[in-house]
PDB file of C-alpha atoms in Angstrom:
ATOM      1  CA  UNK F   1      -2.489 -18.396  14.448  1.00  0.00           C
ATOM      2  CA  UNK F   2      -1.764 -15.081  12.516  1.00  0.00           C
ATOM      3  CA  UNK F   3      -0.818 -15.715   9.020  1.00  0.00           C
ATOM      4  CA  UNK F   4       1.759 -12.935   8.841  1.00  0.00           C
ATOM      5  CA  UNK F   5       3.520 -12.094  12.032  1.00  0.00           C
ATOM      6  CA  UNK F   6       6.021  -9.254  12.836  1.00  0.00           C
ATOM      7  CA  UNK F   7       7.698  -7.724  15.803  1.00  0.00           C
ATOM      8  CA  UNK F   8       5.840  -4.398  16.378  1.00  0.00           C
ATOM      9  CA  UNK F   9       8.978  -2.728  17.768  1.00  0.00           C
ATOM     10  CA  UNK F  10       9.734   0.216  17.862  1.00  0.00           C
ATOM     11  CA  UNK F  11      13.249  -0.291  16.445  1.00  0.00           C
ATOM     12  CA  UNK F  12      15.161   2.856  17.723  1.00  0.00           C
ATOM     13  CA  UNK F  13      18.234   3.267  15.636  1.00  0.00           C
ATOM     14  CA  UNK F  14      20.845   6.236  14.840  1.00  0.00           C
ATOM     15  CA  UNK F  15      21.183   7.728  11.539  1.00  0.00           C
ATOM     16  CA  UNK F  16      23.563   5.665   9.381  1.00  0.00           C
ATOM     17  CA  UNK F  17      22.787   2.359  11.176  1.00  0.00           C
ATOM     18  CA  UNK F  18      21.736  -0.834   9.536  1.00  0.00           C
ATOM     19  CA  UNK F  19      18.685  -2.458  10.692  1.00  0.00           C
ATOM     20  CA  UNK F  20      16.813  -5.558   9.819  1.00  0.00           C
ATOM     21  CA  UNK F  21      13.189  -6.670  10.229  1.00  0.00           C
ATOM     22  CA  UNK F  22      11.911 -10.261  10.121  1.00  0.00           C
ATOM     23  CA  UNK F  23       8.473 -11.665   9.235  1.00  0.00           C
ATOM     24  CA  UNK F  24       7.048 -15.072   9.456  1.00  0.00           C
ATOM     25  CA  UNK F  25       4.135 -16.447   7.382  1.00  0.00           C
ATOM     26  CA  UNK F  26       2.055 -19.387   7.983  1.00  0.00           C
ATOM     27  CA  UNK F  27       0.600 -20.081   4.522  1.00  0.00           C
ATOM     28  CA  UNK F  28       3.112 -22.230   2.789  1.00  0.00           C
ATOM     29  CA  UNK F  29       1.187 -21.751  -0.447  1.00  0.00           C
ATOM     30  CA  UNK F  30       1.894 -18.192  -0.680  1.00  0.00           C
ATOM     31  CA  UNK F  31       3.687 -17.317  -3.781  1.00  0.00           C
ATOM     32  CA  UNK F  32       4.356 -13.525  -3.677  1.00  0.00           C
ATOM     33  CA  UNK F  33       5.428 -11.276  -0.877  1.00  0.00           C
ATOM     34  CA  UNK F  34       5.853  -7.565  -0.355  1.00  0.00           C
ATOM     35  CA  UNK F  35       7.193  -4.838   1.865  1.00  0.00           C
ATOM     36  CA  UNK F  36       4.978  -1.718   2.321  1.00  0.00           C
ATOM     37  CA  UNK F  37       5.830   1.532   4.197  1.00  0.00           C
ATOM     38  CA  UNK F  38       3.361   3.398   6.010  1.00  0.00           C
ATOM     39  CA  UNK F  39       3.745   6.901   7.738  1.00  0.00           C
ATOM     40  CA  UNK F  40       1.683   7.803  10.577  1.00  0.00           C
ATOM     41  CA  UNK F  41      -2.093   7.945   9.554  1.00  0.00           C
ATOM     42  CA  UNK F  42      -1.191   7.777   5.952  1.00  0.00           C
ATOM     43  CA  UNK F  43      -1.752   5.034   3.387  1.00  0.00           C
ATOM     44  CA  UNK F  44       0.496   1.988   2.912  1.00  0.00           C
ATOM     45  CA  UNK F  45       2.850   2.508   0.110  1.00  0.00           C
ATOM     46  CA  UNK F  46       4.670  -0.440  -1.746  1.00  0.00           C
ATOM     47  CA  UNK F  47       8.364  -0.421  -0.922  1.00  0.00           C
ATOM     48  CA  UNK F  48       9.470  -3.622  -2.605  1.00  0.00           C
ATOM     49  CA  UNK F  49       8.068  -6.863  -4.058  1.00  0.00           C
ATOM     50  CA  UNK F  50       9.990 -10.082  -3.147  1.00  0.00           C
ATOM     51  CA  UNK F  51       8.919 -12.634  -5.706  1.00  0.00           C
ATOM     52  CA  UNK F  52      11.893 -15.161  -5.730  1.00  0.00           C
ATOM     53  CA  UNK F  53      14.795 -15.476  -3.489  1.00  0.00           C
ATOM     54  CA  UNK F  54      14.900 -11.872  -2.691  1.00  0.00           C
ATOM     55  CA  UNK F  55      15.796  -8.539  -4.147  1.00  0.00           C
ATOM     56  CA  UNK F  56      17.712  -5.210  -3.720  1.00  0.00           C
ATOM     57  CA  UNK F  57      16.717  -1.686  -4.263  1.00  0.00           C
ATOM     58  CA  UNK F  58      19.198   0.864  -3.260  1.00  0.00           C
ATOM     59  CA  UNK F  59      19.692   0.829   0.566  1.00  0.00           C
ATOM     60  CA  UNK F  60      16.898  -1.660   0.869  1.00  0.00           C
ATOM     61  CA  UNK F  61      17.295  -5.497   0.660  1.00  0.00           C
ATOM     62  CA  UNK F  62      14.612  -8.040   1.027  1.00  0.00           C
ATOM     63  CA  UNK F  63      15.195 -11.779   1.302  1.00  0.00           C
ATOM     64  CA  UNK F  64      12.712 -14.764   1.311  1.00  0.00           C
ATOM     65  CA  UNK F  65      13.412 -18.023   2.926  1.00  0.00           C
ATOM     66  CA  UNK F  66      10.636 -20.475   1.930  1.00  0.00           C
ATOM     67  CA  UNK F  67      12.167 -23.383   3.898  1.00  0.00           C
ATOM     68  CA  UNK F  68      11.776 -21.408   7.279  1.00  0.00           C
ATOM     69  CA  UNK F  69       8.784 -19.362   5.979  1.00  0.00           C
ATOM     70  CA  UNK F  70      10.225 -16.005   6.702  1.00  0.00           C
ATOM     71  CA  UNK F  71      10.955 -12.777   5.005  1.00  0.00           C
ATOM     72  CA  UNK F  72      13.379 -10.045   6.090  1.00  0.00           C
ATOM     73  CA  UNK F  73      14.021  -6.432   5.038  1.00  0.00           C
ATOM     74  CA  UNK F  74      17.278  -4.949   5.711  1.00  0.00           C
ATOM     75  CA  UNK F  75      17.933  -1.140   5.496  1.00  0.00           C
ATOM     76  CA  UNK F  76      21.448   0.124   5.135  1.00  0.00           C
ATOM     77  CA  UNK F  77      22.576   3.610   6.123  1.00  0.00           C
ATOM     78  CA  UNK F  78      19.264   4.645   7.699  1.00  0.00           C
ATOM     79  CA  UNK F  79      17.919   8.064   7.121  1.00  0.00           C
ATOM     80  CA  UNK F  80      15.685  10.235   9.337  1.00  0.00           C
ATOM     81  CA  UNK F  81      13.085   9.946   6.701  1.00  0.00           C
ATOM     82  CA  UNK F  82      13.148   6.077   6.949  1.00  0.00           C
ATOM     83  CA  UNK F  83      11.004   6.443  10.122  1.00  0.00           C
ATOM     84  CA  UNK F  84       7.740   4.774   9.462  1.00  0.00           C
ATOM     85  CA  UNK F  85       6.005   1.551   9.957  1.00  0.00           C
ATOM     86  CA  UNK F  86       7.010  -1.441   7.753  1.00  0.00           C
ATOM     87  CA  UNK F  87       4.323  -3.895   6.632  1.00  0.00           C
ATOM     88  CA  UNK F  88       5.107  -7.243   5.585  1.00  0.00           C
ATOM     89  CA  UNK F  89       2.611  -8.864   3.218  1.00  0.00           C
ATOM     90  CA  UNK F  90       2.058 -12.159   1.769  1.00  0.00           C
ATOM     91  CA  UNK F  91      -0.417 -13.519  -0.881  1.00  0.00           C
ATOM     92  CA  UNK F  92      -3.294 -15.391   0.697  1.00  0.00           C
ATOM     93  CA  UNK F  93      -5.765 -17.718  -0.917  1.00  0.00           C
ATOM     94  CA  UNK F  94      -7.414 -14.887  -2.918  1.00  0.00           C
ATOM     95  CA  UNK F  95      -6.162 -11.672  -1.331  1.00  0.00           C
ATOM     96  CA  UNK F  96      -3.144 -10.305   0.379  1.00  0.00           C
ATOM     97  CA  UNK F  97      -2.530 -10.768   4.208  1.00  0.00           C
ATOM     98  CA  UNK F  98      -1.001  -7.860   5.985  1.00  0.00           C
ATOM     99  CA  UNK F  99       1.214  -8.093   9.029  1.00  0.00           C
ATOM    100  CA  UNK F 100       0.549  -5.496  11.679  1.00  0.00           C
ATOM    101  CA  UNK F 101       3.709  -3.797  11.001  1.00  0.00           C
ATOM    102  CA  UNK F 102       7.085  -2.949  12.515  1.00  0.00           C
ATOM    103  CA  UNK F 103       7.827   0.560  13.647  1.00  0.00           C
ATOM    104  CA  UNK F 104      11.126   2.172  12.840  1.00  0.00           C
ATOM    105  CA  UNK F 105      12.425   5.370  14.595  1.00  0.00           C
ATOM    106  CA  UNK F 106      15.679   6.793  13.150  1.00  0.00           C
ATOM    107  CA  UNK F 107      17.105   9.469  15.370  1.00  0.00           C
ATOM    108  CA  UNK F 108      19.872  12.098  14.508  1.00  0.00           C
TER     109      UNK F 108
ATOM    110  CA  UNK K   1      -4.607  13.299  -9.982  1.00  0.00           C
ATOM    111  CA  UNK K   2      -4.418  10.361  -7.556  1.00  0.00           C
ATOM    112  CA  UNK K   3      -4.852   6.842  -9.081  1.00  0.00           C
ATOM    113  CA  UNK K   4      -7.270   5.745  -6.138  1.00  0.00           C
ATOM    114  CA  UNK K   5      -9.429   8.473  -4.689  1.00  0.00           C
ATOM    115  CA  UNK K   6     -11.457   8.193  -1.571  1.00  0.00           C
ATOM    116  CA  UNK K   7     -14.318  10.455  -0.605  1.00  0.00           C
ATOM    117  CA  UNK K   8     -14.684  12.001   1.991  1.00  0.00           C
ATOM    118  CA  UNK K   9     -11.302  12.353   3.572  1.00  0.00           C
ATOM    119  CA  UNK K  10     -12.656  13.109   6.885  1.00  0.00           C
ATOM    120  CA  UNK K  11     -16.064  12.436   8.389  1.00  0.00           C
ATOM    121  CA  UNK K  12     -17.582  12.975  11.843  1.00  0.00           C
ATOM    122  CA  UNK K  13     -21.078  11.702  12.342  1.00  0.00           C
ATOM    123  CA  UNK K  14     -23.452  10.417  15.116  1.00  0.00           C
ATOM    124  CA  UNK K  15     -24.395   6.914  16.102  1.00  0.00           C
ATOM    125  CA  UNK K  16     -27.297   5.561  13.935  1.00  0.00           C
ATOM    126  CA  UNK K  17     -26.608   7.489  10.755  1.00  0.00           C
ATOM    127  CA  UNK K  18     -26.197   5.943   7.412  1.00  0.00           C
ATOM    128  CA  UNK K  19     -22.707   6.794   5.902  1.00  0.00           C
ATOM    129  CA  UNK K  20     -21.323   6.019   2.453  1.00  0.00           C
ATOM    130  CA  UNK K  21     -17.579   6.149   1.833  1.00  0.00           C
ATOM    131  CA  UNK K  22     -16.748   6.153  -1.886  1.00  0.00           C
ATOM    132  CA  UNK K  23     -13.733   5.050  -3.819  1.00  0.00           C
ATOM    133  CA  UNK K  24     -12.912   5.541  -7.526  1.00  0.00           C
ATOM    134  CA  UNK K  25      -9.798   4.423  -9.424  1.00  0.00           C
ATOM    135  CA  UNK K  26      -8.058   5.252 -12.795  1.00  0.00           C
ATOM    136  CA  UNK K  27      -5.677   2.442 -12.836  1.00  0.00           C
ATOM    137  CA  UNK K  28      -8.042   0.190 -14.791  1.00  0.00           C
ATOM    138  CA  UNK K  29      -7.779  -2.523 -12.327  1.00  0.00           C
ATOM    139  CA  UNK K  30     -10.399  -5.246 -11.958  1.00  0.00           C
ATOM    140  CA  UNK K  31      -9.911  -5.885  -8.176  1.00  0.00           C
ATOM    141  CA  UNK K  32     -10.980  -3.445  -5.299  1.00  0.00           C
ATOM    142  CA  UNK K  33     -10.934  -3.786  -1.691  1.00  0.00           C
ATOM    143  CA  UNK K  34     -12.050  -1.896   1.553  1.00  0.00           C
ATOM    144  CA  UNK K  35     -10.044  -2.075   4.763  1.00  0.00           C
ATOM    145  CA  UNK K  36     -10.196  -0.571   8.174  1.00  0.00           C
ATOM    146  CA  UNK K  37      -7.209   0.218  10.249  1.00  0.00           C
ATOM    147  CA  UNK K  38      -7.230   0.536  14.121  1.00  0.00           C
ATOM    148  CA  UNK K  39      -4.197   1.186  16.243  1.00  0.00           C
ATOM    149  CA  UNK K  40      -2.653  -2.052  17.191  1.00  0.00           C
ATOM    150  CA  UNK K  41      -4.819  -4.160  15.021  1.00  0.00           C
ATOM    151  CA  UNK K  42      -3.377  -3.440  11.624  1.00  0.00           C
ATOM    152  CA  UNK K  43      -5.223  -3.539   8.270  1.00  0.00           C
ATOM    153  CA  UNK K  44      -8.354  -5.702   8.324  1.00  0.00           C
ATOM    154  CA  UNK K  45     -10.264  -6.590   5.244  1.00  0.00           C
ATOM    155  CA  UNK K  46     -13.989  -5.705   5.087  1.00  0.00           C
ATOM    156  CA  UNK K  47     -15.173  -6.596   1.561  1.00  0.00           C
ATOM    157  CA  UNK K  48     -13.481  -7.182  -1.750  1.00  0.00           C
ATOM    158  CA  UNK K  49     -14.642  -7.452  -5.408  1.00  0.00           C
ATOM    159  CA  UNK K  50     -12.863  -8.985  -8.324  1.00  0.00           C
ATOM    160  CA  UNK K  51     -15.165  -7.516 -10.919  1.00  0.00           C
ATOM    161  CA  UNK K  52     -18.464  -5.654 -11.164  1.00  0.00           C
ATOM    162  CA  UNK K  53     -20.644  -8.688 -10.506  1.00  0.00           C
ATOM    163  CA  UNK K  54     -18.490 -10.123  -7.612  1.00  0.00           C
ATOM    164  CA  UNK K  55     -18.609  -9.217  -4.103  1.00  0.00           C
ATOM    165  CA  UNK K  56     -16.888 -11.138  -1.318  1.00  0.00           C
ATOM    166  CA  UNK K  57     -16.910 -10.680   2.549  1.00  0.00           C
ATOM    167  CA  UNK K  58     -13.620 -10.138   4.205  1.00  0.00           C
ATOM    168  CA  UNK K  59     -12.624 -10.730   7.766  1.00  0.00           C
ATOM    169  CA  UNK K  60     -14.875  -8.141   9.496  1.00  0.00           C
ATOM    170  CA  UNK K  61     -18.086  -7.414   7.082  1.00  0.00           C
ATOM    171  CA  UNK K  62     -20.604  -7.457   9.919  1.00  0.00           C
ATOM    172  CA  UNK K  63     -22.246  -3.942   9.964  1.00  0.00           C
ATOM    173  CA  UNK K  64     -20.926  -2.975   6.539  1.00  0.00           C
ATOM    174  CA  UNK K  65     -22.236  -3.402   2.940  1.00  0.00           C
ATOM    175  CA  UNK K  66     -20.700  -2.560  -0.367  1.00  0.00           C
ATOM    176  CA  UNK K  67     -21.709  -1.815  -4.009  1.00  0.00           C
ATOM    177  CA  UNK K  68     -19.614  -2.178  -7.106  1.00  0.00           C
ATOM    178  CA  UNK K  69     -21.227   0.318  -9.384  1.00  0.00           C
ATOM    179  CA  UNK K  70     -18.554   0.029 -12.222  1.00  0.00           C
ATOM    180  CA  UNK K  71     -15.258  -1.281 -12.738  1.00  0.00           C
ATOM    181  CA  UNK K  72     -13.748   2.010 -11.411  1.00  0.00           C
ATOM    182  CA  UNK K  73     -16.127   2.498  -8.399  1.00  0.00           C
ATOM    183  CA  UNK K  74     -16.542   0.639  -5.106  1.00  0.00           C
ATOM    184  CA  UNK K  75     -18.448   2.083  -2.389  1.00  0.00           C
ATOM    185  CA  UNK K  76     -18.706   1.121   1.387  1.00  0.00           C
ATOM    186  CA  UNK K  77     -21.825   1.831   3.412  1.00  0.00           C
ATOM    187  CA  UNK K  78     -22.387   1.687   7.188  1.00  0.00           C
ATOM    188  CA  UNK K  79     -26.142   1.181   7.413  1.00  0.00           C
ATOM    189  CA  UNK K  80     -26.428   2.241  11.060  1.00  0.00           C
ATOM    190  CA  UNK K  81     -23.008   3.675  12.355  1.00  0.00           C
ATOM    191  CA  UNK K  82     -21.821   2.798  15.759  1.00  0.00           C
ATOM    192  CA  UNK K  83     -18.940   4.270  17.821  1.00  0.00           C
ATOM    193  CA  UNK K  84     -16.680   1.142  17.397  1.00  0.00           C
ATOM    194  CA  UNK K  85     -16.690   1.723  13.671  1.00  0.00           C
ATOM    195  CA  UNK K  86     -14.522   4.728  14.259  1.00  0.00           C
ATOM    196  CA  UNK K  87     -11.400   3.956  12.277  1.00  0.00           C
ATOM    197  CA  UNK K  88      -9.162   4.903   9.434  1.00  0.00           C
ATOM    198  CA  UNK K  89     -10.606   3.341   6.134  1.00  0.00           C
ATOM    199  CA  UNK K  90      -8.773   2.466   3.109  1.00  0.00           C
ATOM    200  CA  UNK K  91      -9.810   1.459  -0.403  1.00  0.00           C
ATOM    201  CA  UNK K  92      -7.124  -0.423  -2.529  1.00  0.00           C
ATOM    202  CA  UNK K  93      -6.945  -1.924  -6.049  1.00  0.00           C
ATOM    203  CA  UNK K  94      -5.003  -4.533  -7.710  1.00  0.00           C
ATOM    204  CA  UNK K  95      -4.534  -6.056 -11.056  1.00  0.00           C
ATOM    205  CA  UNK K  96      -4.268  -9.785 -10.796  1.00  0.00           C
ATOM    206  CA  UNK K  97      -4.113 -12.303  -7.798  1.00  0.00           C
ATOM    207  CA  UNK K  98      -0.833 -12.076  -6.103  1.00  0.00           C
ATOM    208  CA  UNK K  99      -0.024  -8.496  -7.425  1.00  0.00           C
ATOM    209  CA  UNK K 100       0.495  -5.653  -4.840  1.00  0.00           C
ATOM    210  CA  UNK K 101      -2.354  -3.534  -3.965  1.00  0.00           C
ATOM    211  CA  UNK K 102      -2.476   0.232  -4.325  1.00  0.00           C
ATOM    212  CA  UNK K 103      -4.177   2.288  -1.662  1.00  0.00           C
ATOM    213  CA  UNK K 104      -6.134   5.429  -1.611  1.00  0.00           C
ATOM    214  CA  UNK K 105      -5.342   8.356   0.783  1.00  0.00           C
ATOM    215  CA  UNK K 106      -7.789   6.883   3.446  1.00  0.00           C
ATOM    216  CA  UNK K 107     -10.871   8.244   5.058  1.00  0.00           C
ATOM    217  CA  UNK K 108     -10.856   9.226   8.834  1.00  0.00           C
ATOM    218  CA  UNK K 109     -14.336   8.371  10.152  1.00  0.00           C
ATOM    219  CA  UNK K 110     -15.392   9.237  13.654  1.00  0.00           C
ATOM    220  CA  UNK K 111     -18.711   8.233  14.979  1.00  0.00           C
ATOM    221  CA  UNK K 112     -19.972   9.973  18.166  1.00  0.00           C
TER     222      UNK K 112
END
C-alpha cells in the first residue's frame, strides 16, 4: 500500500473557482504534513505546512483529519498561475514521504 | 544565489559512462537527500544523509552511490549509467526530522 495517496487528476477548473484536493496517508505515526507545489519539470516548492488541525494562508487552506488519516488542500478564487501539480507529503520514519501529486489546470 | 545548487543542470551521456551529480547548500542543514523523478512515478528517494558520517539507502539505491564530502556537499554517482536511469534528479536538504525539505533546481539526465 502506498504511504501517501492522491488523485492524480487533472482537475480542470475555470478562473475564480474553488477547488479541493484530498490525500490519504497510511502511517499513523506521521506527525507533520506538507503541501508542495511543482511546476512542470521544476523543483517542488513548499506551499504550506500542516502541523496541527490545519492552517490558512491567503487563498489556500489545509486541513488535517488524523482520525480518518487524510489531508486536504482548498484553493479559493483560482488563478491561472495556480496551474501546477500539488504534492501531499507526510513525515515517515526518518524521511518524508511524497505523494505522486494532483495536477490542477486553471483555464480562463 | 540559490540555497541548494545542483550541477550540472543538464547532462546527456552514453550507456556505461560514470557520472557524478553534485549538490551544495548554504542553508546550514545537516540532512541531505537525493531523489529521482519519472513521469507517473513521483519522487523516489535514492540516498540520504543525516550528517557527514551518515549514509542511508533509500527506496531505489541500486546502481547509485553517494558521497557526503562535507556538511554542505552531497554528490550522487552513477558508476555505469544505463538508459533507465534517464530521469530528473533532485537534491534536497532539511534541518530536523519532520521538517520540510528544500529542493535544488534539478538535473535533467539523459542516457543514450
